[in-house]
Coordinates of C-alpha atoms in Angstrom, one line a residue:
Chain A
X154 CA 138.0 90.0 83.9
X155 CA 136.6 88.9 87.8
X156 CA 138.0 85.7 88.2
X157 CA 135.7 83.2 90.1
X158 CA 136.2 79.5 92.1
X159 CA 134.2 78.1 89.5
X160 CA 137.3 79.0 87.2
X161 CA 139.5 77.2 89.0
X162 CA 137.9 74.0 89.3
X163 CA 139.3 70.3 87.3
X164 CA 137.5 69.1 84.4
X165 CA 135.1 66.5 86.5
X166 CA 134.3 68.5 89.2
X167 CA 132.7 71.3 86.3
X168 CA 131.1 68.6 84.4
X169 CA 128.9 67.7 87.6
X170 CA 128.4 72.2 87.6
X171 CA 127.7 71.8 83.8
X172 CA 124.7 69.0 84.4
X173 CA 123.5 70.7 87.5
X174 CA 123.2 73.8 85.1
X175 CA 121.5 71.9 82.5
X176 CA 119.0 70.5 85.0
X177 CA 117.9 73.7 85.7
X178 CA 117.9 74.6 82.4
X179 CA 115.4 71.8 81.6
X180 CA 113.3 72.2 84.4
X181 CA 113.3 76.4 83.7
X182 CA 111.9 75.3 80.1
X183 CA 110.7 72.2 79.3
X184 CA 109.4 71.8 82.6
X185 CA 107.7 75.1 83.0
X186 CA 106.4 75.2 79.8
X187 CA 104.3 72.0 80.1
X188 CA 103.1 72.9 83.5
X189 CA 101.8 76.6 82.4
X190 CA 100.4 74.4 79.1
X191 CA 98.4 72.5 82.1
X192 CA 97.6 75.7 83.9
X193 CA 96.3 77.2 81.1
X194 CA 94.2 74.3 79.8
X195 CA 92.5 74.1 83.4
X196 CA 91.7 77.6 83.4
X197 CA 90.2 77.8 80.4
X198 CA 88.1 74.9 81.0
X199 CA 87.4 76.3 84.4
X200 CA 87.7 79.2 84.7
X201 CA 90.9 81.7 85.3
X202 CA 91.6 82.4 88.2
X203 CA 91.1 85.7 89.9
X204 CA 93.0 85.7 92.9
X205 CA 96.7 84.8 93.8
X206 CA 94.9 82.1 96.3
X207 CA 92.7 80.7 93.3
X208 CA 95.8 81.2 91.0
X209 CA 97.6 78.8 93.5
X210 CA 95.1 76.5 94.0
X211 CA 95.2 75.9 90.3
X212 CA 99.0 75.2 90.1
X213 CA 98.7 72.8 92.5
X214 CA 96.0 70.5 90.7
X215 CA 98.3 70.6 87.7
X216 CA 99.7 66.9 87.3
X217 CA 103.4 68.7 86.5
X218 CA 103.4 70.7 89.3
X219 CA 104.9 68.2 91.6
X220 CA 107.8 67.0 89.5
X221 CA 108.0 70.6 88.9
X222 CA 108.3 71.0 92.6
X223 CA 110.5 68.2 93.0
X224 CA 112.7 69.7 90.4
X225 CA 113.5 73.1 91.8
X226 CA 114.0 71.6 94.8
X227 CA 115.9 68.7 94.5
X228 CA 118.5 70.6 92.1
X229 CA 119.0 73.2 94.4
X230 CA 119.7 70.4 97.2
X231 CA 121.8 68.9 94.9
X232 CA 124.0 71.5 93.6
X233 CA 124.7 72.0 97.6
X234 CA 125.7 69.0 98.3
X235 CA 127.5 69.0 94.8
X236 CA 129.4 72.5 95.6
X237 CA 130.3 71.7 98.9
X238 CA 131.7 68.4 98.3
X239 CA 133.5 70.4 95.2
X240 CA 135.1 72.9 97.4
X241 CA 135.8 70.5 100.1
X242 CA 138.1 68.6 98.1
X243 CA 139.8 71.7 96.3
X244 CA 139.8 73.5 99.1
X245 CA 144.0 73.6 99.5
X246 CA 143.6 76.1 96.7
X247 CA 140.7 77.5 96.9
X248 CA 141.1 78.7 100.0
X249 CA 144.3 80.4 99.1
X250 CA 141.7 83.1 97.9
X251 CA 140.7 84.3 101.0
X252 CA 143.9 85.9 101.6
X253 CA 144.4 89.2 103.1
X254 CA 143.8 91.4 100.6
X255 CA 146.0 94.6 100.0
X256 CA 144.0 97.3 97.8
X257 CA 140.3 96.7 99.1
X258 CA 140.0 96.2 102.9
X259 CA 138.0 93.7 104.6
X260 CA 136.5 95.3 107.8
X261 CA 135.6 92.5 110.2
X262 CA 133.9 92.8 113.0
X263 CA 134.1 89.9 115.6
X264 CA 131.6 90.7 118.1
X265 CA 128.9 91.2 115.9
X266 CA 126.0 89.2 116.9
X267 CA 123.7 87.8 114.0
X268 CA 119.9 88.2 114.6
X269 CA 117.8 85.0 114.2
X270 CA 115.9 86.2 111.4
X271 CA 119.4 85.7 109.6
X272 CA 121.1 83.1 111.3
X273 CA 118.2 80.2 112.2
X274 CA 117.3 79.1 108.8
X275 CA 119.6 78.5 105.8
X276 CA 118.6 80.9 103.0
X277 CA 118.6 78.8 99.4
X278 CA 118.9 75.5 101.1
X279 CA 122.8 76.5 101.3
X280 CA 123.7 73.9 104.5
X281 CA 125.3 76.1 107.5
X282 CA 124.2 79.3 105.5
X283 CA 126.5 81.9 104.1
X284 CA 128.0 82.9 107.5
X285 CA 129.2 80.2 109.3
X286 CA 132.9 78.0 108.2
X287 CA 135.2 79.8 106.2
X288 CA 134.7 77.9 102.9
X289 CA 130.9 78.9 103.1
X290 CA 131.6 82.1 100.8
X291 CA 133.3 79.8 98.2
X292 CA 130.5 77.6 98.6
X293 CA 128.1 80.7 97.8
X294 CA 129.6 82.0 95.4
X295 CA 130.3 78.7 92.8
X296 CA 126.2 78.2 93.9
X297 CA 125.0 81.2 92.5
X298 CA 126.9 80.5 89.3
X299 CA 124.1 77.4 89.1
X300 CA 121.3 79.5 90.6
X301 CA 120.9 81.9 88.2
X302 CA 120.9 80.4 84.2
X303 CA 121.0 82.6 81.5
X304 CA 123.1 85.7 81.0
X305 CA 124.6 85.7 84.2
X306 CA 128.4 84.9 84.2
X307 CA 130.5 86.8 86.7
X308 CA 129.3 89.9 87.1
X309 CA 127.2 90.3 83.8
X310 CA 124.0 90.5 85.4
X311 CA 125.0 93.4 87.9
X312 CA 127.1 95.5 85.4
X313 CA 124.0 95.6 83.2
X314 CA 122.2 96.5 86.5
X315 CA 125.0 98.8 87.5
X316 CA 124.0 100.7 83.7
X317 CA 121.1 102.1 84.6
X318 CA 122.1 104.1 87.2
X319 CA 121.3 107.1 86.2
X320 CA 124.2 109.7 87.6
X321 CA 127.6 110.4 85.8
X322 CA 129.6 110.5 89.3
X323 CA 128.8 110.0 92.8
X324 CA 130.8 110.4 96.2
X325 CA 129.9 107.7 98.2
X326 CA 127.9 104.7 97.6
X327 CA 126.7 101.6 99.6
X328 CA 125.6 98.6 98.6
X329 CA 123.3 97.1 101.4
X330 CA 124.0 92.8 102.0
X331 CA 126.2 93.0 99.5
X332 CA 127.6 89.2 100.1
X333 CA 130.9 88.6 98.1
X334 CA 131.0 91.1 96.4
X335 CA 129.6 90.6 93.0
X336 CA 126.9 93.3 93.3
X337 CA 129.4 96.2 94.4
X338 CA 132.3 95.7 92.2
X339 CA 130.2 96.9 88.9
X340 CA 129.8 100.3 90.6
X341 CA 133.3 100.6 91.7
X342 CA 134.0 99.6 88.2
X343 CA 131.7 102.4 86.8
X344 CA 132.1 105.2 89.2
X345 CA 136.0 104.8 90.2
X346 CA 136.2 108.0 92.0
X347 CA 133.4 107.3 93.9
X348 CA 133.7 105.8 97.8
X349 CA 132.3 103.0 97.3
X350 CA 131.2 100.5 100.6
X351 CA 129.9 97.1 100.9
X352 CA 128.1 96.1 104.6
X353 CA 127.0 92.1 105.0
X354 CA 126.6 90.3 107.9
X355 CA 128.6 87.1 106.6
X356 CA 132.3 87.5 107.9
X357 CA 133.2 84.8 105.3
X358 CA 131.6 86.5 102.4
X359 CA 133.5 89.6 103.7
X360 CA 136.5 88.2 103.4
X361 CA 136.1 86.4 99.9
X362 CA 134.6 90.1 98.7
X363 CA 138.0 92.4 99.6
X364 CA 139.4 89.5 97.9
X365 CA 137.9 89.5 94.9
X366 CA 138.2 93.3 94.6
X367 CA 141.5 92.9 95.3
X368 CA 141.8 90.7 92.3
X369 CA 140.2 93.0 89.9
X370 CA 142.0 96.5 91.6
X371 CA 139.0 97.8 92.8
X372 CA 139.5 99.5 95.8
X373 CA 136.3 99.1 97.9
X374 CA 135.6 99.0 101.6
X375 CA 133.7 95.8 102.9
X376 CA 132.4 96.1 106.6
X377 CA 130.7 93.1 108.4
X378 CA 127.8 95.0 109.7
X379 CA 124.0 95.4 109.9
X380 CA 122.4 97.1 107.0
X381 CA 119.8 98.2 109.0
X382 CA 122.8 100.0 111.4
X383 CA 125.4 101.3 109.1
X384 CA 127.3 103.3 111.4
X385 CA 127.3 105.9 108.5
X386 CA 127.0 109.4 109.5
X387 CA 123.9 111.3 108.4
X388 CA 123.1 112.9 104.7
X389 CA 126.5 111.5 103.4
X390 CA 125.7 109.0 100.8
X391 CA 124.3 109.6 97.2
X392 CA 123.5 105.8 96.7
X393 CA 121.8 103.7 98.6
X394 CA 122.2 99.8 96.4
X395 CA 121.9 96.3 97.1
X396 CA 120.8 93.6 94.9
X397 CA 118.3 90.7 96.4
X398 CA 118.9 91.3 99.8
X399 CA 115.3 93.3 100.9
X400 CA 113.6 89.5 100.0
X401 CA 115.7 88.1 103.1
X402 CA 114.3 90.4 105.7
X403 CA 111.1 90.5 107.7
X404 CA 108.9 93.3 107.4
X405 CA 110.5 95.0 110.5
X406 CA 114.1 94.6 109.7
X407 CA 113.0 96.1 106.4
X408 CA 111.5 99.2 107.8
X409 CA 114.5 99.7 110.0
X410 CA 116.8 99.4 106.7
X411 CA 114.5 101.9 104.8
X412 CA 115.0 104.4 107.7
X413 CA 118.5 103.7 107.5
X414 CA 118.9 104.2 104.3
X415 CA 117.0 107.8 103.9
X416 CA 118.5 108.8 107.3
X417 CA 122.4 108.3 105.4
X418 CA 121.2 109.5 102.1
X419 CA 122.4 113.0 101.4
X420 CA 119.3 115.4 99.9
X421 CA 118.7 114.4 96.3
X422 CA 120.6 110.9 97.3
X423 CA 118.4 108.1 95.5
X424 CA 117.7 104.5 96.4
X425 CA 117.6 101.8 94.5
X426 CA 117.8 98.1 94.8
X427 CA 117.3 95.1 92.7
X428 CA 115.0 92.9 93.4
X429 CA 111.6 90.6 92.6
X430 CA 108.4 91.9 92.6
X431 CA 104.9 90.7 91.7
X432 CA 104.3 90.8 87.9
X433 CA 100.5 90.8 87.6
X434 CA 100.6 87.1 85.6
X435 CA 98.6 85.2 88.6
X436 CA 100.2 82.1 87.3
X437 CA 103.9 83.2 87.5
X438 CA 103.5 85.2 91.0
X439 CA 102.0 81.6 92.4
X440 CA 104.5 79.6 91.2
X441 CA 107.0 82.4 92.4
X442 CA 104.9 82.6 96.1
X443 CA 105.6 78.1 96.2
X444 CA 109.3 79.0 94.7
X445 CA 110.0 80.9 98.0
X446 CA 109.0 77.8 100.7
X447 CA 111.0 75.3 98.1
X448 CA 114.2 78.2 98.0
X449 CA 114.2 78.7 101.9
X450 CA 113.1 82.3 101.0
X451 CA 110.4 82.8 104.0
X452 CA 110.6 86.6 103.6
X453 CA 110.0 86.7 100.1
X454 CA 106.1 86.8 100.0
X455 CA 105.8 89.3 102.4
X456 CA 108.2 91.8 100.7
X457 CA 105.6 91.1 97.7
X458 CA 102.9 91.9 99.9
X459 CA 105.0 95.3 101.7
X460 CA 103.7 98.2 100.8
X461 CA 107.0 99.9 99.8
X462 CA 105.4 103.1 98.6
X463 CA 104.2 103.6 101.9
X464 CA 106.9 102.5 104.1
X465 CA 109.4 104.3 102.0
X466 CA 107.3 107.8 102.1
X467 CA 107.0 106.9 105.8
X468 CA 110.9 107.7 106.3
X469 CA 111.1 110.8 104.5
X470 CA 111.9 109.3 100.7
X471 CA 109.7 110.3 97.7
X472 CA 108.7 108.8 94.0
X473 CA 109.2 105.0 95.3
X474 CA 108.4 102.3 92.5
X475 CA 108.6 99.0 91.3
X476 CA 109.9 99.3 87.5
X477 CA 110.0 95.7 85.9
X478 CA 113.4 95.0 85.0
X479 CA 115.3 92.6 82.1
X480 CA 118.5 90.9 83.9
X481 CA 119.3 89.3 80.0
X482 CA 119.7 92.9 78.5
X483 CA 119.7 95.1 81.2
X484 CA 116.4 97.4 80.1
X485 CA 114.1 98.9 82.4
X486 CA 110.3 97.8 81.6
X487 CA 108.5 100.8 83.3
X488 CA 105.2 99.4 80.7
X489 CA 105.1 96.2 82.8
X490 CA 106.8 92.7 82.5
X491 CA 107.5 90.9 79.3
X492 CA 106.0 87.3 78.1
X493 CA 108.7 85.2 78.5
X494 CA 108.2 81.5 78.2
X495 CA 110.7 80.2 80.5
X496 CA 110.7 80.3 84.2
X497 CA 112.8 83.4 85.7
X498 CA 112.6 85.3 88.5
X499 CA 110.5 88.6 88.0
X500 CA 113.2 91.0 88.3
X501 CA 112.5 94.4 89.4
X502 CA 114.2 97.8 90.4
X503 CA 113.1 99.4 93.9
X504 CA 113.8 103.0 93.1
X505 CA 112.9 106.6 95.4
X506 CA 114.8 109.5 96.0
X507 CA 115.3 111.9 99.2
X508 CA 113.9 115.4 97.9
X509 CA 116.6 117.8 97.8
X510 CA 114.9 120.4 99.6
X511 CA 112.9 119.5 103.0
X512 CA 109.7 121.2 100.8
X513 CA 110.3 119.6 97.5
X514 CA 109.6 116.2 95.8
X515 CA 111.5 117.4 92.5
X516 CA 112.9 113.6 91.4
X517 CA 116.3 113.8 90.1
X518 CA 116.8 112.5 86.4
X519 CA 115.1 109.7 85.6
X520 CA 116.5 106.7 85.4
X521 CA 118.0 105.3 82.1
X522 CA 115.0 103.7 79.9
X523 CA 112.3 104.8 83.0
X524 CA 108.7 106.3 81.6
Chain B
X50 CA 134.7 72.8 106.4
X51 CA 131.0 72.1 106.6
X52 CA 129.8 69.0 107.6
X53 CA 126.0 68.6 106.2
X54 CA 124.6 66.3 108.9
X55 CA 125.4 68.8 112.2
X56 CA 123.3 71.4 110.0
X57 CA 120.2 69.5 108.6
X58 CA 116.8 70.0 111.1
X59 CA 114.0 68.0 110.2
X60 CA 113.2 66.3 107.0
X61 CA 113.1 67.3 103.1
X62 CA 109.4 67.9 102.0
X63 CA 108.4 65.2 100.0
X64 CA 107.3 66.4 96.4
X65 CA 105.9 63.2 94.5
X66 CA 103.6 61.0 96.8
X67 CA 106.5 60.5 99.7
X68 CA 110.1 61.2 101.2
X69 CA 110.6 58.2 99.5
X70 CA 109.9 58.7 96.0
X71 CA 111.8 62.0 96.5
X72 CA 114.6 60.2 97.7
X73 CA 115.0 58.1 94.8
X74 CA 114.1 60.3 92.0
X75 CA 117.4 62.3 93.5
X76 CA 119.4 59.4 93.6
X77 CA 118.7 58.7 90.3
X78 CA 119.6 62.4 89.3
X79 CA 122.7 62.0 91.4
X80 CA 123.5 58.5 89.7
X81 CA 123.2 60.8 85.8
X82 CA 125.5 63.3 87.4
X83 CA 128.2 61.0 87.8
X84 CA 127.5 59.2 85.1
X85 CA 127.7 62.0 82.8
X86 CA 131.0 62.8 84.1
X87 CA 132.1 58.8 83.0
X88 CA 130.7 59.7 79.9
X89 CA 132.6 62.9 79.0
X90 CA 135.7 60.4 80.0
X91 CA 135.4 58.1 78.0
X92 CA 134.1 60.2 75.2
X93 CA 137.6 62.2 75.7
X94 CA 139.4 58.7 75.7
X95 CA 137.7 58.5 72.0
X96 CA 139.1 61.4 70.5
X97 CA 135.6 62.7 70.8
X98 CA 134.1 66.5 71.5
X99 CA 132.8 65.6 75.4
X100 CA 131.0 69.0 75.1
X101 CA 129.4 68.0 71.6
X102 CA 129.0 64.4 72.1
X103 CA 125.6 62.7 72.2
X104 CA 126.3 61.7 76.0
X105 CA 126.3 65.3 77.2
X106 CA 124.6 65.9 80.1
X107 CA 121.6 67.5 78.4
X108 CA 121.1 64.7 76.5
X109 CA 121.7 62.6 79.7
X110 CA 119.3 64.4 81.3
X111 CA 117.0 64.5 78.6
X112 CA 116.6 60.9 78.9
X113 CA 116.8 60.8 82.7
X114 CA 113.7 63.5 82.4
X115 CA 111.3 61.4 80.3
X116 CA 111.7 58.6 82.1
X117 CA 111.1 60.1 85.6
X118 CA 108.0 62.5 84.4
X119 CA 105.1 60.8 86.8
X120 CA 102.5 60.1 83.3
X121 CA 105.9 58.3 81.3
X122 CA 105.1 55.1 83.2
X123 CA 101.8 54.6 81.7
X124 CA 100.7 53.1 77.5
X125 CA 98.6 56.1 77.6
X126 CA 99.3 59.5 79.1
X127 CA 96.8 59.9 81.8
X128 CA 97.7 63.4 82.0
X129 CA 97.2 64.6 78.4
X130 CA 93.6 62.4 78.9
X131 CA 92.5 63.9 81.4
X132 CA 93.5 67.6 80.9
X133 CA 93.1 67.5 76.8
X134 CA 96.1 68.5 76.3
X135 CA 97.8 68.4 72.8
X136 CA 100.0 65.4 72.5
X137 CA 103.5 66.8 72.5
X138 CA 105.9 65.5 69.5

């Protein structure tokens, strides 16, 4: 069982956590529903919309949509302010965590400089971003415990993410931004022969991720470093990963990390990342287009508008797709995103593959549950 | 360990009407955090289920939601007038 901060935490301290969670969960439902009731009663009296621009300039006349704003906002202001004070005062004993680990190994490097694109705004309104003081991994890590409502305790989400790989073993995977940790251990977890390699920018979350490993016996290598610059040789990976990391990057960093990525795969190596993508509801993608400005998330609409077929067949990799994905029970939707009622984010798996042979565009087995 | 105010640039965008409003509608929010921590407390003091007890912090916030909803000010909900909307039990 991963152990995480948030376990560690008095009984006050995850009250606060608890109502912070149930704000979200209010505003995710109660909230949501009445302002795509309001939505909906506009369009049909107006018209629907036909355009993500018309979409959003609906939203925004709908009298919830401010509160709703407020909401998602404030909360996630909030549960910083809330998470840091929280580790601040525990941090005697949290920071005991960030020990040296002993089975997984922490590769730090201290001359790395971080680009501005990472460094000069601070992604999900976390104060001093993920990078900075020492306790900001803790800090990270007991905020996306609040972040992310539903089935998504520990590692929950990224073990049913981890399932639909669709290989028996592999040699070597990487898991691209991989943060503290919680997207690579699943796959060390699954594929325990496998070489399995984290690379984030964030020396603290490096630190906090060998840890963690450590904790669970999971031998995995985490190396402060530049996705888009692995220092990987060439053709020797089978699996190129990372979960919610493409949304931070500008479209150049994000060619440069494609490139990277088919230049390390080995032939027949697949790629596959979990992410958001645009779901086709013009409501939900223009409430999801606002939820990027009021997350710190400026990347995220343009990765919606990237042209990732393209730019991935540009470097050499073949079959690329969105295919909609459920983070509660871990199914690929390759027929298209579900009705939900509730506010979530429209999970979806990035998938392409480097043919096998420089002539071919054979795919490799399709994924688990894929069309 | 961080300290907020050497990271903050600029101001928080102000959702309903002005920085103002905002500010106090998260006050308020911040004031039912705490206080549903007094709550589970004293409900523990009790011999009482904090987790099941009708001052959870859903329930809290439940109440702390009505009453901050821009139309729950008003006798008659201006925004159900104007958009038709059903009236919600």
């Amino acid at each position: 069982m991963a152990r995480i901060a948030l376990d560690t935490l008095g009984d006050d301290d995850r009250r606060r956590i608890d109502y912070l969670t149930a704000m979200r969960r209010l505003w995710s439902t109660e909230v949501f529903g009445r302002l795509r009731d309001e939505f909906d009663t506009l369009a049909a009296r107006e018209g629907a919309p036909t355009t993500l621009e018309e979409a959003g300039e609906l939203v925004e006349r709908c009298p919830s949509y401010a509160w709703f704003g407020f909401l998602e906002r404030g909360a996630q202001v909030l549960k910083w302010r809330v998470v840091n004070d929280v580790v601040a005062r525990n941090w005697e004993t949290l920071g005991e965590d960030l020990r040296p680990p002993h089975l997984a190994r922490a590769e730090l490097d201290p001359e790395l400089e971080l680009p501005g694109w990472y460094r000069d705004h601070d992604i999900h309104c976390q104060p001093g971003g993920v990078w900075g003081a020492a306790p900001s991994a803790l800090v990270y890590e007991i905020g996306t415990q609040v972040l992310h409502i539903g089935r998504n305790r520990g590692l929950e989400l990224h073990r049913r993410f981890t399932a639909t790989f669709p290989g028996e073993t592999y040699r070597r995977i990487v898991d691209m931004g991989s943060g503290f940790g919680k997207s690579t251990r699943p796959f060390k977890e699954r594929y325990a022969e496998a070489d399995v390699i984290g690379i984030e920018f964030s020396g603290p979350c490096v630190r906090l991720a060998a840890t963690r490993a450590d904790d669970d016996g999971l031998e995995i290598t985490f190396r402060q470093g530049d996705a888009a610059a692995t220092g990987l040789p060439d053709g020797t990976v089978d699996v190129v990963t990372g979960t919610m990391v493409l949304h931070e990057m500008p479209p150049d960093v994000l060619r440069a990390t494609f490139a990277e990525a088919a230049r390390i795969l080995t032939p027949g190596g697949i790629v596959r990342f979990l992410e958001f993508s645009r779901t086709g509801d013009l409501f939900r993608d223009a409430v999801m287009e606002d939820h990027a400005w009021r997350q710190n998330e400026p990347f995220m609409p343009g990765l919606m508008e990237f042209d990732v077929v393209r730019e991935l067949s540009a470097v050499g990799l073949a079959g690329a797709r969105w295919v909609p994905f459920d983070e509660r029970t871990g199914e690929l939707l390759p027929e298209g995103f579900p009705e939900r009622a509730e506010w979530h984010l429209p999970w979806a798996v990035l998938e392409a593959h480097k043919p096998a042979l420089a002539a071919s565009t054979t795919p490799p087995a399709p994924a688990e549950g894929a069309a | 360990m961080i300290d907020i105010d050497d990271v903050v640039e600029g101001s928080e965008p102000a959702f309903l009407g002005s920085a103002t409003v905002d500010q106090l509608a998260a006050m308020v929010l911040t004031l039912g955090m705490e206080l549903s921590v007094l709550a589970a407390r004293v409900a523990e003091l009790e011999g009482r289920d904090p987790a099941t007890d009708s001052q959870s912090a859903s329930s809290l916030l439940d109440r702390l939601f009505a009453n901050l909803r821009p139309s729950s000010g008003h006798a008659r909900p201006l925004v159900a007038e104007r958009l038709d909307l059903a009236v919600r039990p």
